């Protein structure tokens, strides 16, 4: 079974990013598609805090929650794309297979800007843990997702983020066997690290639910001003720590949460602040994985 080593950050060799950059920053925007209906009488998993919390079974249309999420794909992501492009900051865009199949304009827009696209399950309300005791079933759904990704993007997927970050102990082995080189599900570090699988190494490029708009806007009900102060504090502390060893900061965003007009001033302020620093690396997750495998894969090896 896949595993990773336990090595506290104070026991590691210094990590040095390319070109003398001090810190890596990745903005991840999740372009996710939910089905309106499921052939099930069980509650339909929301994949994040619903706007109206009363659960409905999958075979009953939940228009408030469906259309709230759809706002992100119809309007919100386009607004965010404009803001990030204006500031010269690339996005790492996750996409489930249904996004590519149903909302292909988004994928084409991202491809045209040479931003990153990360495979993100088949459909947002379907989680890999339902295959916890069915590894062949998990392998099939991952293979179907990767097939759609390759057709839509024009290349094989290099990495994976599971819906709601929920995977199984079999997921890393399945991904490595399929030729992927990075996973984003594990949130236990400020640096990339190796996951050892039966099919070779996989790099964990950490995601975050702490630095995530679902958390600070919906779970904690922060104002945009509060969130700006918090994200600057996170950035400043990691930047200071990066003098000794490279750190990375991921900001997880959802366009149906962050893509509303009143949030845009917040993003312009945040991006303007971060762009003042000329020693920040703005990589793709794939670039982090490639660099780590080539240069630092042994830096957290046990002595």
Short mmCIF file of N, CA and C in Angstrom, two decimals, residues 64-210:
data_model
loop_
_atom_site.label_atom_id
_atom_site.label_comp_id
_atom_site.label_asym_id
_atom_site.label_seq_id
_atom_site.Cartn_x
_atom_site.Cartn_y
_atom_site.Cartn_z
N UNK A 64 -32.04 25.70 -5.88
CA UNK A 64 -31.22 26.74 -5.23
C UNK A 64 -29.74 26.38 -5.18
N UNK A 65 -29.43 25.14 -4.77
CA UNK A 65 -28.03 24.75 -4.68
C UNK A 65 -27.41 24.51 -6.06
N UNK A 66 -28.16 23.92 -6.97
CA UNK A 66 -27.63 23.67 -8.31
C UNK A 66 -27.31 24.98 -9.02
N UNK A 67 -28.25 25.93 -8.99
CA UNK A 67 -28.03 27.17 -9.74
C UNK A 67 -27.01 28.07 -9.05
N UNK A 68 -26.89 27.98 -7.71
CA UNK A 68 -25.83 28.71 -7.02
C UNK A 68 -24.47 28.23 -7.49
N UNK A 69 -24.28 26.93 -7.56
CA UNK A 69 -23.01 26.39 -8.04
C UNK A 69 -22.80 26.73 -9.52
N UNK A 70 -23.89 26.68 -10.28
CA UNK A 70 -23.77 26.95 -11.71
C UNK A 70 -23.39 28.41 -11.98
N UNK A 71 -23.72 29.30 -11.06
CA UNK A 71 -23.29 30.69 -11.21
C UNK A 71 -21.78 30.77 -11.41
N UNK A 72 -21.06 29.90 -10.70
CA UNK A 72 -19.60 29.92 -10.83
C UNK A 72 -19.12 29.63 -12.22
N UNK A 73 -19.79 28.74 -12.94
CA UNK A 73 -19.38 28.37 -14.30
C UNK A 73 -19.96 29.31 -15.35
N UNK A 74 -21.14 29.86 -15.09
CA UNK A 74 -21.76 30.78 -16.05
C UNK A 74 -21.15 32.18 -15.98
N UNK A 75 -20.79 32.62 -14.76
CA UNK A 75 -20.39 34.01 -14.56
C UNK A 75 -19.10 34.13 -13.74
N UNK A 76 -19.07 33.48 -12.58
CA UNK A 76 -18.02 33.74 -11.61
C UNK A 76 -16.61 33.45 -12.09
N UNK A 77 -16.41 32.30 -12.76
CA UNK A 77 -15.04 31.97 -13.17
C UNK A 77 -14.52 32.96 -14.21
N UNK A 78 -15.40 33.45 -15.08
CA UNK A 78 -14.98 34.39 -16.11
C UNK A 78 -14.53 35.71 -15.50
N UNK A 79 -15.24 36.14 -14.45
CA UNK A 79 -14.85 37.36 -13.74
C UNK A 79 -13.48 37.18 -13.08
N UNK A 80 -13.29 36.02 -12.47
CA UNK A 80 -12.02 35.74 -11.81
C UNK A 80 -10.89 35.59 -12.83
N UNK A 81 -11.17 34.94 -13.95
CA UNK A 81 -10.16 34.82 -14.99
C UNK A 81 -9.64 36.20 -15.41
N UNK A 82 -10.56 37.14 -15.60
CA UNK A 82 -10.16 38.48 -16.02
C UNK A 82 -9.25 39.15 -14.99
N UNK A 83 -9.60 39.03 -13.72
CA UNK A 83 -8.80 39.67 -12.66
C UNK A 83 -7.40 39.07 -12.59
N UNK A 84 -7.30 37.76 -12.62
CA UNK A 84 -5.99 37.12 -12.52
C UNK A 84 -5.14 37.39 -13.76
N UNK A 85 -5.77 37.37 -14.92
CA UNK A 85 -5.02 37.66 -16.14
C UNK A 85 -4.51 39.09 -16.13
N UNK A 86 -5.31 40.02 -15.64
CA UNK A 86 -4.89 41.42 -15.58
C UNK A 86 -3.69 41.62 -14.67
N UNK A 87 -3.55 40.78 -13.65
CA UNK A 87 -2.42 40.88 -12.73
C UNK A 87 -1.25 39.98 -13.11
N UNK A 88 -1.37 39.26 -14.22
CA UNK A 88 -0.28 38.41 -14.66
C UNK A 88 -0.03 37.23 -13.75
N UNK A 89 -1.06 36.77 -13.06
CA UNK A 89 -0.92 35.63 -12.14
C UNK A 89 -1.65 34.44 -12.74
N UNK A 90 -0.93 33.34 -13.03
CA UNK A 90 -1.57 32.17 -13.63
C UNK A 90 -2.41 31.41 -12.61
N UNK A 91 -3.39 30.70 -13.10
CA UNK A 91 -4.23 29.88 -12.26
C UNK A 91 -3.95 28.41 -12.50
N UNK A 92 -4.09 27.61 -11.45
CA UNK A 92 -4.14 26.16 -11.57
C UNK A 92 -5.61 25.79 -11.48
N UNK A 93 -6.17 25.30 -12.57
CA UNK A 93 -7.62 25.09 -12.68
C UNK A 93 -7.92 23.59 -12.58
N UNK A 94 -8.70 23.21 -11.57
CA UNK A 94 -9.12 21.82 -11.51
C UNK A 94 -10.45 21.66 -12.25
N UNK A 95 -10.62 20.49 -12.85
CA UNK A 95 -11.82 20.23 -13.66
C UNK A 95 -12.23 18.78 -13.50
N UNK A 96 -13.48 18.56 -13.15
CA UNK A 96 -13.94 17.18 -13.24
C UNK A 96 -14.31 16.88 -14.69
N UNK A 97 -14.49 15.59 -14.98
CA UNK A 97 -14.74 15.20 -16.37
C UNK A 97 -16.02 15.83 -16.91
N UNK A 98 -17.05 15.96 -16.05
CA UNK A 98 -18.31 16.53 -16.52
C UNK A 98 -18.16 18.01 -16.88
N UNK A 99 -17.23 18.71 -16.26
CA UNK A 99 -16.97 20.09 -16.66
C UNK A 99 -16.50 20.13 -18.11
N UNK A 100 -15.59 19.22 -18.45
CA UNK A 100 -15.10 19.18 -19.83
C UNK A 100 -16.21 18.78 -20.79
N UNK A 101 -17.05 17.85 -20.39
CA UNK A 101 -18.10 17.36 -21.28
C UNK A 101 -19.25 18.35 -21.45
N UNK A 102 -19.56 19.07 -20.37
CA UNK A 102 -20.74 19.94 -20.38
C UNK A 102 -20.41 21.43 -20.52
N UNK A 103 -19.21 21.84 -20.15
CA UNK A 103 -18.84 23.26 -20.12
C UNK A 103 -17.48 23.46 -20.78
N UNK A 104 -17.36 22.96 -21.99
CA UNK A 104 -16.08 22.96 -22.68
C UNK A 104 -15.48 24.33 -22.94
N UNK A 105 -16.31 25.38 -22.97
CA UNK A 105 -15.78 26.73 -23.20
C UNK A 105 -14.76 27.11 -22.14
N UNK A 106 -14.99 26.65 -20.91
CA UNK A 106 -14.06 26.95 -19.82
C UNK A 106 -12.70 26.31 -20.09
N UNK A 107 -12.73 25.05 -20.50
CA UNK A 107 -11.48 24.34 -20.75
C UNK A 107 -10.71 25.00 -21.89
N UNK A 108 -11.40 25.38 -22.94
CA UNK A 108 -10.73 26.03 -24.07
C UNK A 108 -10.13 27.37 -23.67
N UNK A 109 -10.82 28.12 -22.82
CA UNK A 109 -10.31 29.40 -22.34
C UNK A 109 -9.01 29.21 -21.55
N UNK A 110 -9.01 28.23 -20.67
CA UNK A 110 -7.82 27.96 -19.85
C UNK A 110 -6.67 27.48 -20.72
N UNK A 111 -6.95 26.61 -21.66
CA UNK A 111 -5.91 26.11 -22.56
C UNK A 111 -5.28 27.26 -23.36
N UNK A 112 -6.11 28.18 -23.82
CA UNK A 112 -5.60 29.29 -24.63
C UNK A 112 -4.63 30.16 -23.85
N UNK A 113 -4.76 30.20 -22.54
CA UNK A 113 -3.87 31.00 -21.70
C UNK A 113 -2.73 30.19 -21.11
N UNK A 114 -2.66 28.93 -21.49
CA UNK A 114 -1.60 28.03 -21.05
C UNK A 114 -1.56 27.89 -19.53
N UNK A 115 -2.73 28.02 -18.92
CA UNK A 115 -2.84 27.74 -17.49
C UNK A 115 -2.97 26.23 -17.29
N UNK A 116 -2.76 25.82 -16.07
CA UNK A 116 -2.78 24.40 -15.75
C UNK A 116 -4.20 23.88 -15.58
N UNK A 117 -4.42 22.65 -16.03
CA UNK A 117 -5.67 21.93 -15.79
C UNK A 117 -5.35 20.64 -15.04
N UNK A 118 -6.04 20.43 -13.93
CA UNK A 118 -5.79 19.27 -13.07
C UNK A 118 -7.04 18.40 -13.05
N UNK A 119 -6.88 17.09 -13.26
CA UNK A 119 -8.00 16.16 -13.21
C UNK A 119 -8.60 16.15 -11.80
N UNK A 120 -9.94 16.17 -11.73
CA UNK A 120 -10.62 16.39 -10.44
C UNK A 120 -11.89 15.52 -10.36
N UNK A 121 -11.69 14.19 -10.54
CA UNK A 121 -12.80 13.23 -10.48
C UNK A 121 -13.72 13.35 -11.70
N UNK A 122 -14.75 12.50 -11.73
CA UNK A 122 -15.66 12.50 -12.87
C UNK A 122 -16.78 13.51 -12.70
N UNK A 123 -17.42 13.49 -11.54
CA UNK A 123 -18.51 14.44 -11.24
C UNK A 123 -18.41 14.79 -9.77
N UNK A 124 -18.76 16.02 -9.42
CA UNK A 124 -18.39 16.53 -8.10
C UNK A 124 -19.12 15.84 -6.95
N UNK A 125 -20.31 15.34 -7.20
CA UNK A 125 -21.05 14.69 -6.13
C UNK A 125 -20.71 13.22 -5.94
N UNK A 126 -19.74 12.72 -6.71
CA UNK A 126 -19.32 11.32 -6.62
C UNK A 126 -17.94 11.27 -5.99
N UNK A 127 -17.81 10.57 -4.87
CA UNK A 127 -16.55 10.55 -4.13
C UNK A 127 -15.87 9.19 -4.24
N UNK A 128 -14.55 9.19 -4.27
CA UNK A 128 -13.81 7.94 -4.36
C UNK A 128 -14.02 7.01 -3.16
N UNK A 129 -14.23 7.52 -1.94
CA UNK A 129 -14.43 6.58 -0.82
C UNK A 129 -15.60 5.61 -1.00
N UNK A 130 -16.52 5.89 -1.91
CA UNK A 130 -17.57 4.91 -2.15
C UNK A 130 -17.00 3.64 -2.77
N UNK A 131 -15.74 3.71 -3.26
CA UNK A 131 -15.05 2.55 -3.79
C UNK A 131 -13.98 2.02 -2.83
N UNK A 132 -14.10 2.39 -1.56
CA UNK A 132 -13.10 1.99 -0.56
C UNK A 132 -12.84 0.48 -0.59
N UNK A 133 -13.87 -0.30 -0.76
CA UNK A 133 -13.74 -1.76 -0.76
C UNK A 133 -13.95 -2.35 -2.16
N UNK A 134 -13.77 -1.50 -3.16
CA UNK A 134 -13.92 -1.91 -4.55
C UNK A 134 -12.83 -1.24 -5.39
N UNK A 135 -11.57 -1.67 -5.22
CA UNK A 135 -10.47 -0.99 -5.93
C UNK A 135 -10.60 -1.03 -7.44
N UNK A 136 -11.22 -2.10 -7.98
CA UNK A 136 -11.41 -2.14 -9.43
C UNK A 136 -12.42 -1.09 -9.87
N UNK A 137 -13.45 -0.85 -9.04
CA UNK A 137 -14.40 0.20 -9.35
C UNK A 137 -13.74 1.57 -9.31
N UNK A 138 -12.88 1.80 -8.33
CA UNK A 138 -12.15 3.07 -8.27
C UNK A 138 -11.24 3.23 -9.48
N UNK A 139 -10.58 2.15 -9.86
CA UNK A 139 -9.70 2.21 -11.03
C UNK A 139 -10.49 2.58 -12.28
N UNK A 140 -11.71 2.03 -12.41
CA UNK A 140 -12.54 2.33 -13.58
C UNK A 140 -12.93 3.80 -13.62
N UNK A 141 -13.37 4.36 -12.49
CA UNK A 141 -13.84 5.74 -12.51
C UNK A 141 -12.66 6.70 -12.74
N UNK A 142 -11.49 6.38 -12.21
CA UNK A 142 -10.31 7.20 -12.48
C UNK A 142 -9.94 7.10 -13.96
N UNK A 143 -9.97 5.88 -14.52
CA UNK A 143 -9.63 5.71 -15.94
C UNK A 143 -10.60 6.48 -16.83
N UNK A 144 -11.89 6.46 -16.50
CA UNK A 144 -12.88 7.20 -17.29
C UNK A 144 -12.62 8.70 -17.22
N UNK A 145 -12.26 9.18 -16.03
CA UNK A 145 -11.94 10.60 -15.86
C UNK A 145 -10.72 10.98 -16.69
N UNK A 146 -9.68 10.17 -16.63
CA UNK A 146 -8.45 10.47 -17.36
C UNK A 146 -8.66 10.41 -18.87
N UNK A 147 -9.54 9.53 -19.32
CA UNK A 147 -9.85 9.45 -20.75
C UNK A 147 -10.50 10.74 -21.24
N UNK A 148 -11.46 11.26 -20.46
CA UNK A 148 -12.11 12.52 -20.83
C UNK A 148 -11.11 13.66 -20.79
N UNK A 149 -10.26 13.68 -19.76
CA UNK A 149 -9.24 14.73 -19.64
C UNK A 149 -8.35 14.75 -20.89
N UNK A 150 -7.84 13.60 -21.28
CA UNK A 150 -6.92 13.55 -22.43
C UNK A 150 -7.59 14.04 -23.70
N UNK A 151 -8.85 13.67 -23.90
CA UNK A 151 -9.55 14.11 -25.11
C UNK A 151 -9.79 15.61 -25.09
N UNK A 152 -10.14 16.17 -23.92
CA UNK A 152 -10.46 17.59 -23.82
C UNK A 152 -9.23 18.48 -23.83
N UNK A 153 -8.16 18.02 -23.18
CA UNK A 153 -6.97 18.85 -22.99
C UNK A 153 -5.93 18.61 -24.08
N UNK A 154 -5.93 17.41 -24.66
CA UNK A 154 -4.97 17.11 -25.70
C UNK A 154 -3.68 16.52 -25.20
N UNK A 155 -3.66 16.09 -23.97
CA UNK A 155 -2.48 15.44 -23.38
C UNK A 155 -2.95 14.61 -22.19
N UNK A 156 -2.12 13.71 -21.75
CA UNK A 156 -2.46 12.91 -20.57
C UNK A 156 -2.40 13.77 -19.32
N UNK A 157 -3.24 13.48 -18.37
CA UNK A 157 -3.25 14.24 -17.12
C UNK A 157 -1.99 13.94 -16.31
N UNK A 158 -1.29 14.98 -15.85
CA UNK A 158 -0.10 14.75 -15.03
C UNK A 158 -0.41 14.60 -13.54
N UNK A 159 -1.59 15.09 -13.10
CA UNK A 159 -1.87 15.08 -11.67
C UNK A 159 -3.35 15.02 -11.38
N UNK A 160 -3.67 14.93 -10.08
CA UNK A 160 -5.04 14.61 -9.66
C UNK A 160 -5.36 15.31 -8.34
N UNK A 161 -6.57 15.84 -8.24
CA UNK A 161 -7.17 16.30 -6.99
C UNK A 161 -8.53 15.62 -6.87
N UNK A 162 -8.76 14.88 -5.79
CA UNK A 162 -10.03 14.18 -5.62
C UNK A 162 -11.13 15.15 -5.21
N UNK A 163 -12.35 14.84 -5.61
CA UNK A 163 -13.50 15.64 -5.16
C UNK A 163 -13.53 15.67 -3.63
N UNK A 164 -13.64 16.89 -3.08
CA UNK A 164 -13.64 17.09 -1.63
C UNK A 164 -12.40 16.52 -0.95
N UNK A 165 -11.33 16.30 -1.73
CA UNK A 165 -10.06 15.77 -1.22
C UNK A 165 -10.19 14.37 -0.66
N UNK A 166 -11.28 13.71 -0.96
CA UNK A 166 -11.54 12.40 -0.38
C UNK A 166 -11.14 11.29 -1.35
N UNK A 167 -10.07 10.61 -0.98
CA UNK A 167 -9.57 9.49 -1.77
C UNK A 167 -9.54 8.25 -0.90
N UNK A 168 -8.92 7.19 -1.37
CA UNK A 168 -8.80 5.96 -0.60
C UNK A 168 -7.32 5.60 -0.48
N UNK A 169 -6.98 4.64 0.36
CA UNK A 169 -5.58 4.20 0.42
C UNK A 169 -5.08 3.63 -0.91
N UNK A 170 -6.00 3.24 -1.80
CA UNK A 170 -5.60 2.69 -3.10
C UNK A 170 -5.33 3.76 -4.15
N UNK A 171 -5.82 4.98 -3.91
CA UNK A 171 -5.75 6.02 -4.95
C UNK A 171 -4.34 6.31 -5.43
N UNK A 172 -3.34 6.51 -4.55
CA UNK A 172 -2.00 6.81 -5.07
C UNK A 172 -1.44 5.73 -5.97
N UNK A 173 -1.65 4.46 -5.62
CA UNK A 173 -1.16 3.37 -6.47
C UNK A 173 -1.85 3.37 -7.83
N UNK A 174 -3.16 3.63 -7.84
CA UNK A 174 -3.91 3.65 -9.10
C UNK A 174 -3.40 4.80 -9.98
N UNK A 175 -3.17 5.96 -9.39
CA UNK A 175 -2.71 7.11 -10.15
C UNK A 175 -1.30 6.89 -10.70
N UNK A 176 -0.41 6.36 -9.85
CA UNK A 176 0.96 6.11 -10.31
C UNK A 176 0.98 5.07 -11.41
N UNK A 177 0.16 4.04 -11.30
CA UNK A 177 0.09 3.01 -12.33
C UNK A 177 -0.41 3.60 -13.65
N UNK A 178 -1.27 4.61 -13.56
CA UNK A 178 -1.80 5.26 -14.76
C UNK A 178 -0.83 6.28 -15.34
N UNK A 179 0.32 6.48 -14.71
CA UNK A 179 1.33 7.38 -15.24
C UNK A 179 1.30 8.80 -14.71
N UNK A 180 0.45 9.08 -13.71
CA UNK A 180 0.42 10.42 -13.13
C UNK A 180 1.62 10.61 -12.21
N UNK A 181 1.98 11.89 -11.99
CA UNK A 181 3.15 12.15 -11.18
C UNK A 181 2.88 12.97 -9.93
N UNK A 182 1.67 13.52 -9.79
CA UNK A 182 1.39 14.23 -8.55
C UNK A 182 -0.06 14.07 -8.12
N UNK A 183 -0.24 14.22 -6.80
CA UNK A 183 -1.53 14.17 -6.13
C UNK A 183 -1.61 15.40 -5.25
N UNK A 184 -2.83 15.90 -5.01
CA UNK A 184 -2.99 17.13 -4.22
C UNK A 184 -3.85 16.92 -2.98
N UNK A 185 -4.20 15.69 -2.65
CA UNK A 185 -5.22 15.44 -1.63
C UNK A 185 -4.75 15.66 -0.20
N UNK A 186 -3.46 15.51 0.06
CA UNK A 186 -3.00 15.53 1.45
C UNK A 186 -2.57 16.93 1.83
N UNK A 187 -3.07 17.40 2.97
CA UNK A 187 -2.91 18.81 3.35
C UNK A 187 -1.98 19.00 4.55
N UNK A 188 -1.03 18.09 4.70
CA UNK A 188 -0.24 18.05 5.94
C UNK A 188 1.13 18.68 5.82
N UNK A 189 1.34 19.62 4.88
CA UNK A 189 2.68 20.20 4.75
C UNK A 189 2.64 21.54 4.03
N UNK A 190 3.76 22.28 4.17
CA UNK A 190 3.98 23.51 3.42
C UNK A 190 5.02 23.30 2.33
N UNK A 191 5.37 22.04 2.08
CA UNK A 191 6.30 21.68 1.03
C UNK A 191 5.79 20.42 0.33
N UNK A 192 6.21 20.20 -0.92
CA UNK A 192 5.88 18.92 -1.56
C UNK A 192 6.67 17.79 -0.90
N UNK A 193 6.20 16.57 -1.06
CA UNK A 193 6.94 15.40 -0.56
C UNK A 193 6.54 14.17 -1.36
N UNK A 194 7.30 13.10 -1.19
CA UNK A 194 7.08 11.88 -1.95
C UNK A 194 6.05 10.98 -1.29
N UNK A 195 5.20 10.40 -2.12
CA UNK A 195 4.36 9.28 -1.73
C UNK A 195 4.94 8.05 -2.43
N UNK A 196 5.27 7.03 -1.66
CA UNK A 196 5.86 5.82 -2.21
C UNK A 196 4.75 4.87 -2.63
N UNK A 197 4.73 4.48 -3.89
CA UNK A 197 3.71 3.56 -4.38
C UNK A 197 4.38 2.33 -4.99
N UNK A 198 3.58 1.32 -5.27
CA UNK A 198 4.09 0.10 -5.90
C UNK A 198 4.50 0.35 -7.34
N UNK A 199 4.15 1.53 -7.87
CA UNK A 199 4.42 1.83 -9.28
C UNK A 199 5.33 3.04 -9.43
N UNK A 200 6.08 3.35 -8.40
CA UNK A 200 7.01 4.47 -8.45
C UNK A 200 6.54 5.64 -7.61
N UNK A 201 7.36 6.69 -7.54
CA UNK A 201 7.04 7.82 -6.67
C UNK A 201 5.95 8.71 -7.24
N UNK A 202 5.16 9.26 -6.34
CA UNK A 202 4.14 10.25 -6.65
C UNK A 202 4.42 11.43 -5.74
N UNK A 203 4.36 12.64 -6.26
CA UNK A 203 4.62 13.82 -5.44
C UNK A 203 3.30 14.37 -4.90
N UNK A 204 3.23 14.56 -3.59
CA UNK A 204 2.09 15.28 -3.04
C UNK A 204 2.38 16.77 -3.11
N UNK A 205 1.56 17.49 -3.86
CA UNK A 205 1.65 18.95 -3.95
C UNK A 205 0.46 19.47 -3.14
N UNK A 206 0.69 19.89 -1.89
CA UNK A 206 -0.43 20.07 -0.95
C UNK A 206 -1.47 21.10 -1.40
N UNK A 207 -2.70 20.75 -1.14
CA UNK A 207 -3.84 21.64 -1.25
C UNK A 207 -4.13 22.14 0.17
N UNK A 208 -5.22 22.88 0.37
CA UNK A 208 -5.53 23.37 1.71
C UNK A 208 -7.02 23.60 1.86
N UNK A 209 -7.60 23.20 2.98
CA UNK A 209 -8.96 23.62 3.31
C UNK A 209 -8.94 24.75 4.33
N UNK A 210 -7.78 25.03 4.91
CA UNK A 210 -7.65 26.16 5.82
C UNK A 210 -7.57 27.46 5.02
#
